[in-house]
Every structure is written in C-alpha cells, then in structure tokens.
Tab-separated table of C-alpha atoms and ligand atoms in Angstrom:
chain	number	residue	atom	x	y	z
A	1	MET	CA	26.412	-2.052	15.877
A	2	THR	CA	22.734	-1.222	16.436
A	3	ALA	CA	19.996	-2.335	13.726
A	4	VAL	CA	19.377	1.175	12.621
A	5	GLU	CA	23.245	1.718	12.188
A	6	GLN	CA	23.514	-1.536	10.050
A	7	LEU	CA	20.385	-0.169	7.842
A	8	LYS	CA	22.436	3.239	7.553
A	9	GLU	CA	25.631	1.357	6.469
A	10	TRP	CA	23.722	-0.949	4.014
A	11	ILE	CA	21.794	2.304	2.559
A	12	ALA	CA	25.130	3.925	2.109
A	13	GLU	CA	26.509	1.166	0.248
A	14	SER	CA	23.535	0.456	-2.037
A	15	ASP	CA	22.230	2.345	-4.954
A	16	GLN	CA	19.464	0.074	-6.457
A	17	ILE	CA	17.302	0.050	-3.338
A	18	VAL	CA	13.762	-1.132	-3.615
A	19	PHE	CA	10.903	-0.511	-1.011
A	20	PHE	CA	8.015	-3.079	-0.679
A	21	GLY	CA	5.379	-1.751	1.820
A	22	GLY	CA	1.826	-1.956	3.313
A	23	ALA	CA	-0.783	-0.257	5.378
A	24	GLY	CA	1.772	-0.033	8.356
A	25	VAL	CA	3.609	2.538	6.108
A	26	SER	CA	0.535	4.928	6.701
A	27	THR	CA	-0.543	4.323	10.161
A	28	GLU	CA	1.536	6.965	11.388
A	29	SER	CA	-0.414	9.446	9.180
A	30	GLY	CA	-3.632	8.398	10.910
A	31	ILE	CA	-4.586	5.615	8.342
A	32	SER	CA	-5.871	2.485	10.297
A	33	ASP	CA	-4.151	-0.657	9.090
A	34	PHE	CA	-6.132	-4.014	8.618
A	35	ARG	CA	-4.808	-6.672	10.857
A	36	SER	CA	-3.273	-4.969	13.980
A	37	GLN	CA	-5.344	-5.256	16.913
A	38	ASP	CA	-6.931	-1.866	16.161
A	39	GLY	CA	-6.965	-2.694	12.454
A	40	LEU	CA	-9.932	-2.303	9.985
A	41	TYR	CA	-10.425	-6.063	9.960
A	42	ARG	CA	-10.861	-6.430	13.590
A	43	GLN	CA	-13.867	-3.923	13.835
A	44	GLN	CA	-17.260	-5.374	13.795
A	45	TYR	CA	-19.807	-4.533	11.113
A	46	ALA	CA	-23.010	-5.924	9.349
A	47	TYR	CA	-20.639	-8.022	7.288
A	48	PRO	CA	-16.961	-8.939	7.344
A	49	PRO	CA	-14.974	-6.027	5.931
A	50	GLU	CA	-13.020	-8.628	3.521
A	51	GLN	CA	-16.509	-9.579	2.226
A	52	ILE	CA	-17.296	-5.852	1.778
A	53	LEU	CA	-14.516	-5.211	-0.147
A	54	SER	CA	-15.018	-7.909	-2.665
A	55	HIS	CA	-16.132	-7.825	-6.231
A	56	THR	CA	-19.400	-9.621	-5.438
A	57	PHE	CA	-20.180	-7.373	-2.749
A	58	TYR	CA	-19.680	-4.474	-4.819
A	59	LEU	CA	-21.897	-5.646	-7.680
A	60	LYS	CA	-24.644	-6.935	-5.026
A	61	ASN	CA	-24.703	-4.258	-2.672
A	62	PRO	CA	-23.313	-1.007	-4.167
A	63	GLU	CA	-24.828	1.319	-1.533
A	64	GLU	CA	-23.401	-0.596	1.330
A	65	PHE	CA	-19.970	-0.794	-0.479
A	66	TYR	CA	-19.793	2.721	-1.002
A	67	ARG	CA	-20.853	3.676	2.461
A	68	PHE	CA	-18.181	1.436	4.037
A	69	TYR	CA	-15.559	2.666	1.321
A	70	ARG	CA	-16.161	6.284	1.897
A	71	ASN	CA	-16.019	5.947	5.693
A	72	LYS	CA	-13.202	3.413	5.796
A	73	MET	CA	-11.237	3.300	2.835
A	74	ILE	CA	-10.653	7.129	2.066
A	75	SER	CA	-8.600	9.635	4.128
A	76	PRO	CA	-8.759	12.755	2.386
A	77	GLN	CA	-6.725	14.670	5.189
A	78	ALA	CA	-4.043	12.163	5.756
A	79	LYS	CA	-0.717	13.764	5.054
A	80	PRO	CA	2.698	11.881	4.279
A	81	ASN	CA	4.604	10.895	7.515
A	82	LYS	CA	8.419	10.452	7.989
A	83	ALA	CA	8.384	7.102	6.365
A	84	HIS	CA	6.984	8.295	3.182
A	85	LEU	CA	9.248	11.435	3.308
A	86	ALA	CA	12.738	9.523	3.763
A	87	LEU	CA	11.659	7.161	1.081
A	88	ALA	CA	11.162	10.105	-1.186
A	89	LYS	CA	14.629	11.422	-0.402
A	90	LEU	CA	16.225	8.093	-0.917
A	91	GLU	CA	14.761	8.277	-4.496
A	92	GLN	CA	15.901	12.059	-4.870
A	93	ALA	CA	19.492	10.679	-3.841
A	94	GLY	CA	19.474	8.293	-6.535
A	95	LYS	CA	19.652	5.255	-3.829
A	96	LEU	CA	16.259	4.143	-4.349
A	97	LYS	CA	14.630	3.027	-7.587
A	98	ALA	CA	10.870	2.207	-6.783
A	99	VAL	CA	8.394	2.067	-4.159
A	100	ILE	CA	6.242	-1.046	-4.424
A	101	THR	CA	3.017	-0.362	-2.317
A	102	GLN	CA	-0.126	-2.276	-1.457
A	103	ASN	CA	-1.562	0.808	-0.250
A	104	ILE	CA	-4.352	2.966	-2.113
A	105	ASP	CA	-3.861	6.296	-0.323
A	106	GLY	CA	-1.382	8.194	-2.654
A	107	LEU	CA	0.748	9.434	0.151
A	108	HIS	CA	4.132	8.057	-1.298
A	109	GLN	CA	3.421	10.354	-4.485
A	110	MET	CA	2.204	13.413	-2.167
A	111	ALA	CA	5.743	12.808	-0.360
A	112	GLY	CA	7.407	13.369	-3.521
A	113	SER	CA	8.212	9.683	-4.694
A	114	ARG	CA	8.118	9.579	-8.427
A	115	GLU	CA	8.369	5.533	-9.343
A	116	VAL	CA	5.603	3.982	-7.343
A	117	LEU	CA	3.897	0.886	-8.273
A	118	GLU	CA	0.428	0.629	-6.664
A	119	LEU	CA	-0.168	-2.989	-6.855
A	120	HIS	CA	-3.775	-2.626	-5.297
A	121	GLY	CA	-4.912	0.600	-7.246
A	122	SER	CA	-5.647	4.081	-5.879
A	123	VAL	CA	-8.537	5.848	-4.511
A	124	HIS	CA	-7.295	8.716	-6.854
A	125	ARG	CA	-8.290	6.746	-9.785
A	126	ASN	CA	-11.842	6.071	-10.510
A	127	PHE	CA	-13.319	5.010	-13.817
A	128	CYS	CA	-17.018	4.547	-15.536
A	129	THR	CA	-17.633	1.151	-16.008
A	130	ARG	CA	-19.574	1.874	-19.167
A	131	CYS	CA	-17.592	4.504	-21.210
A	132	GLY	CA	-14.346	4.475	-19.136
A	133	ARG	CA	-14.373	8.081	-18.535
A	134	PHE	CA	-11.934	8.947	-15.508
A	135	TYR	CA	-12.879	10.627	-12.425
A	136	GLY	CA	-10.741	12.026	-9.459
A	137	LEU	CA	-11.442	11.311	-5.838
A	138	SER	CA	-13.547	14.466	-5.470
A	139	GLN	CA	-16.309	12.775	-7.545
A	140	ILE	CA	-16.423	10.046	-4.694
A	141	LEU	CA	-16.218	12.346	-1.910
A	142	GLU	CA	-18.687	15.023	-3.341
A	143	THR	CA	-21.428	12.451	-3.998
A	144	GLU	CA	-23.895	10.425	-1.810
A	145	GLY	CA	-24.585	6.797	-2.546
A	146	PHE	CA	-23.719	4.990	-5.778
A	147	PRO	CA	-21.771	7.487	-7.839
A	148	ARG	CA	-22.821	7.709	-11.702
A	149	CYS	CA	-20.895	8.954	-14.818
A	150	SER	CA	-22.535	11.568	-16.956
A	151	CYS	CA	-23.255	8.651	-19.493
A	152	GLY	CA	-25.268	6.901	-16.798
A	153	GLY	CA	-22.808	4.346	-16.019
A	154	MET	CA	-21.587	3.174	-12.701
A	155	ILE	CA	-18.268	4.642	-11.371
A	156	LYS	CA	-16.058	2.099	-9.697
A	157	PRO	CA	-12.769	2.851	-7.818
A	158	ASP	CA	-9.404	1.751	-9.458
A	159	VAL	CA	-8.966	-0.551	-6.500
A	160	VAL	CA	-8.221	-3.958	-6.296
A	161	LEU	CA	-11.117	-5.844	-4.551
A	162	TYR	CA	-10.986	-9.276	-3.289
A	163	GLU	CA	-11.861	-11.728	-6.425
A	164	GLU	CA	-10.064	-9.266	-8.662
A	165	SER	CA	-6.658	-9.654	-10.444
A	166	LEU	CA	-3.938	-7.257	-10.004
A	167	ASP	CA	-2.498	-5.205	-12.895
A	168	MET	CA	-0.307	-7.557	-14.741
A	169	ASP	CA	2.020	-4.709	-16.053
A	170	THR	CA	2.636	-3.235	-12.409
A	171	LEU	CA	3.118	-6.654	-11.207
A	172	SER	CA	5.835	-7.456	-13.854
A	173	LYS	CA	7.504	-4.215	-13.396
A	174	ALA	CA	7.594	-4.691	-9.699
A	175	VAL	CA	9.095	-8.232	-10.155
A	176	MET	CA	11.785	-6.503	-12.695
A	177	TYR	CA	12.791	-4.161	-9.985
A	178	ILE	CA	12.994	-6.527	-7.201
A	179	LYS	CA	15.136	-8.812	-9.458
A	180	LYS	CA	17.499	-6.279	-10.009
A	181	ALA	CA	17.569	-4.670	-6.329
A	182	ASP	CA	20.775	-4.799	-4.425
A	183	MET	CA	18.840	-4.045	-1.277
A	184	LEU	CA	15.284	-4.858	-0.536
A	185	ILE	CA	13.466	-3.031	2.321
A	186	ILE	CA	9.923	-4.291	3.218
A	187	GLY	CA	7.944	-2.316	5.850
A	188	GLY	CA	4.502	-1.953	7.427
A	189	THR	CA	2.960	-5.249	5.995
A	190	SER	CA	2.006	-8.648	7.448
A	191	LEU	CA	3.072	-10.202	4.247
A	192	THR	CA	-0.185	-12.332	4.327
A	193	VAL	CA	-1.928	-11.218	0.920
A	194	TYR	CA	-0.836	-12.766	-2.275
A	195	PRO	CA	0.486	-12.583	-4.923
A	196	ALA	CA	1.869	-9.271	-3.329
A	197	ALA	CA	3.712	-11.097	-0.380
A	198	GLY	CA	5.046	-13.513	-3.127
A	199	LEU	CA	7.011	-10.737	-4.784
A	200	VAL	CA	9.889	-11.041	-2.038
A	201	ASP	CA	10.707	-14.506	-3.590
A	202	TYR	CA	12.158	-12.702	-6.533
A	203	TYR	CA	14.860	-10.853	-4.245
A	204	SER	CA	18.310	-12.482	-4.586
A	205	GLY	CA	20.563	-9.975	-2.737
A	206	SER	CA	21.912	-10.238	0.583
A	207	ARG	CA	20.530	-7.144	1.997
A	208	LEU	CA	16.868	-8.125	2.912
A	209	VAL	CA	15.704	-5.804	5.442
A	210	LEU	CA	12.341	-6.330	7.289
A	211	ILE	CA	10.809	-3.186	9.266
A	212	ASN	CA	7.635	-4.064	11.222
A	213	ARG	CA	5.800	-3.535	14.325
A	214	ASP	CA	4.488	-6.856	14.729
A	215	VAL	CA	5.980	-10.418	13.822
A	216	THR	CA	5.612	-11.344	10.113
A	217	PRO	CA	6.145	-14.830	8.377
A	218	LEU	CA	9.466	-13.568	6.573
A	219	ASP	CA	11.202	-12.341	10.068
A	220	SER	CA	13.380	-15.458	10.050
A	221	ARG	CA	14.629	-15.056	6.488
A	222	ALA	CA	15.407	-11.539	6.756
A	223	ASP	CA	19.041	-10.545	6.757
A	224	LEU	CA	17.926	-7.594	9.276
A	225	ALA	CA	14.570	-7.502	11.069
A	226	ILE	CA	13.943	-4.317	13.113
A	227	LYS	CA	10.898	-4.154	15.150
A	228	GLY	CA	9.608	-0.653	15.745
A	229	LYS	CA	7.561	2.238	13.886
A	230	ILE	CA	8.793	2.704	10.434
A	231	GLY	CA	8.362	6.420	10.410
A	232	GLU	CA	10.887	6.533	13.140
A	233	ILE	CA	13.196	4.086	11.853
A	234	LEU	CA	13.443	5.406	8.211
A	235	ASP	CA	13.782	8.753	9.629
A	236	GLN	CA	17.108	7.846	11.747
A	237	ALA	CA	18.329	5.797	8.833
A	238	TRP	CA	17.794	8.576	6.181
A	239	GLY	CA	15.580	11.476	7.351
A	240	ASN	CA	16.941	14.753	8.160
B	1	LIG	N1	5.404	0.803	11.881
B	1	LIG	C1	5.854	-0.218	11.498
B	1	LIG	N2	4.826	-1.228	11.218
B	1	LIG	C2	3.677	-1.100	11.482
B	1	LIG	C3	3.051	0.305	11.845
B	1	LIG	C4	4.094	1.441	11.925
B	1	LIG	N3	3.569	2.442	12.225
B	1	LIG	N4	1.718	0.149	11.968
B	1	LIG	C5	1.280	-0.943	11.446
B	1	LIG	N5	2.467	-1.739	11.345
B	1	LIG	C6	2.520	-3.125	10.959
B	1	LIG	C7	1.686	-3.838	11.801
B	1	LIG	O1	2.306	-4.745	12.558
B	1	LIG	C8	1.157	-5.264	10.596
B	1	LIG	O2	1.967	-6.297	10.602
B	1	LIG	O3	2.116	-3.141	9.450
B	1	LIG	C9	1.542	-4.440	9.258
B	1	LIG	C10	0.160	-4.076	8.586
B	1	LIG	O4	-0.327	-5.207	8.041
B	1	LIG	P1	-1.668	-5.394	7.394
B	1	LIG	O5	-2.808	-4.490	8.172
B	1	LIG	O6	-1.978	-7.065	7.201
B	1	LIG	O7	-1.738	-4.383	5.956
B	1	LIG	P2	-1.159	-5.010	4.600
B	1	LIG	O8	0.000	-6.008	5.016
B	1	LIG	O9	-0.728	-3.910	3.952
B	1	LIG	O10	-2.289	-5.805	3.939
B	1	LIG	C11	-2.208	-6.344	2.554
B	1	LIG	O11	-4.476	-6.808	2.630
B	1	LIG	O12	-6.713	-6.518	2.847
B	1	LIG	C12	-5.700	-6.557	1.875
B	1	LIG	O13	-5.732	-4.929	0.221
B	1	LIG	C13	-5.508	-4.970	1.515
B	1	LIG	O14	-3.327	-3.981	0.825
B	1	LIG	C14	-4.284	-4.668	1.711
B	1	LIG	C15	-3.564	-6.159	1.975
C-alpha cells in the first residue's frame, strides 16, 4: 500500500479529523514560506525579518515595519490551492472538524473552510490601538506609511508578532480539537515555532500524519510521514 493509499484509508475510517498547518500550505498559491531555501527568512534585508516582525520593531520603526509588512506579508492576489480546497471538502463531508493554521492569509476560509483557528491572526483583521475600531485589509493596502484611524490612533494588524502572546481562547480551542481528534494531519510546517508546534503533544491517537516537503523534528514520531507537495497529496487523497 502506498503512503497516499494509507492516507486515503485512514481518512475513510475517521470522522474527527483535525488539520494543523503552516506556510507550506500556501506556497502553491504563490506565497513564500519562511524557512525553506527560498523562504522569507533566507532573504537579505536591512534587519533580520524576525526582528522586523517583532513588537519592539513595530513600536520603534513603524514606517519600516509597514514597508516590509505590505511588501512581504500581504498577498491580496493569492487564491486557495488544492490543499485548501481538499480540506474544505473534507469538512463539508463531515470528516474534518477544524483547521488549525499558523498562516495569516485567510486562504482556508476563502476555500470554504468554516472552522478555522488562526493561531497567529490574520491580515484581514486590523484594529485601532486607541479606540479599537476594526479595519479590513483594504485600509492597509490603500494607504501609505503608517495607517491611522479616524480618531488619530495607530492601526495595528491582528497578527501575532514576535514577543507577543497568542490568543488564549484560540489556543485552548485548538487543544480541545486535537485532544478529541481520531486523526491529526500536520502539513506544510517546519514545526519550529512554539507554542504552535507544541500542540501536537495533545494528540493521543494512532493516526498522526505528517505531510511536508522537507524533514521536520517530528518525522520519527509520525504514524505516516509523506514527503512531497501537500496540494498534490491532499488532492490525491480527497480532492476531486
Ligand atoms: N508542500 C509541502 N510542504 C511544503 C510546501 C509544499 N508545497 N512548501 C513548503 N513546504 C514546507 C517546507 O519544507 C517547510 O518545512 O513547509 C514548511 C514551512 O516551514 P516554515 O517556513 O518554517 O513556516 P511555518 O512552519 O509555518 O512557520 C511557523 O514561524 O515566523 C513564524 O509566524 C511565522 O507562522 C510562522 C511560524
């Protein structure tokens, strides 16, 4: 039995599936990931990208933060790929209960997924730091420099920057889903950023599937590890 055939069999036998993913789920939509050879963190900038995407940098160098953020963290033209679409179909079939993602691009929801837990937030949600008013992505795209609210306050993306904590409600919901899962599919993540990567420890079943292009620290713990492009693999397993 091939790895994809085993994946298909386990999917057929499961109805409490949870998916946990990262930037590798969106690379087939044209969005770079962070740590691959051609990833964002491998490119040269005036400052290391992880430093730019930190709370301290956002406060001290807002203009530079927003220049990088608009150029590198927002992809308004990106469309869902086969991975996003297969996961949305799995949920519609009543088999997948939640997508837990580290991505901020909103492509899972655009593909039709309904229960999506965004551990690191979303570029589609922006708030005034003074009055709390909500702004969509267009407010960021259609302005230059540091976006300001009508009240004069600074607008900040609802994205978890380095040095910031994750939303505890989202995190505890993710733990609840993983604890109840009969199958956990992890894909397109290097599993190097915590606490997100630590979520896997809450899974106690025997169908831990890891779909990734490169090696991850979890490969040896997976019940099924599949190397390759997650869009193609999920499409073969549950696509058309
Ligand atoms: N199919 C399968 N795997 C892929 C694909 C693909 N098409 N494209 C990339 N990958 C794999 C890469 O091999 C890599 O191991 O996806 C993984 C992406 O890892 P990272 O770039 O580290 O992204 P991610 O794990 O999501 O990073 C976590 O780090 O900087 C923070 O907040 C940021 O959410 C991000 C977090």
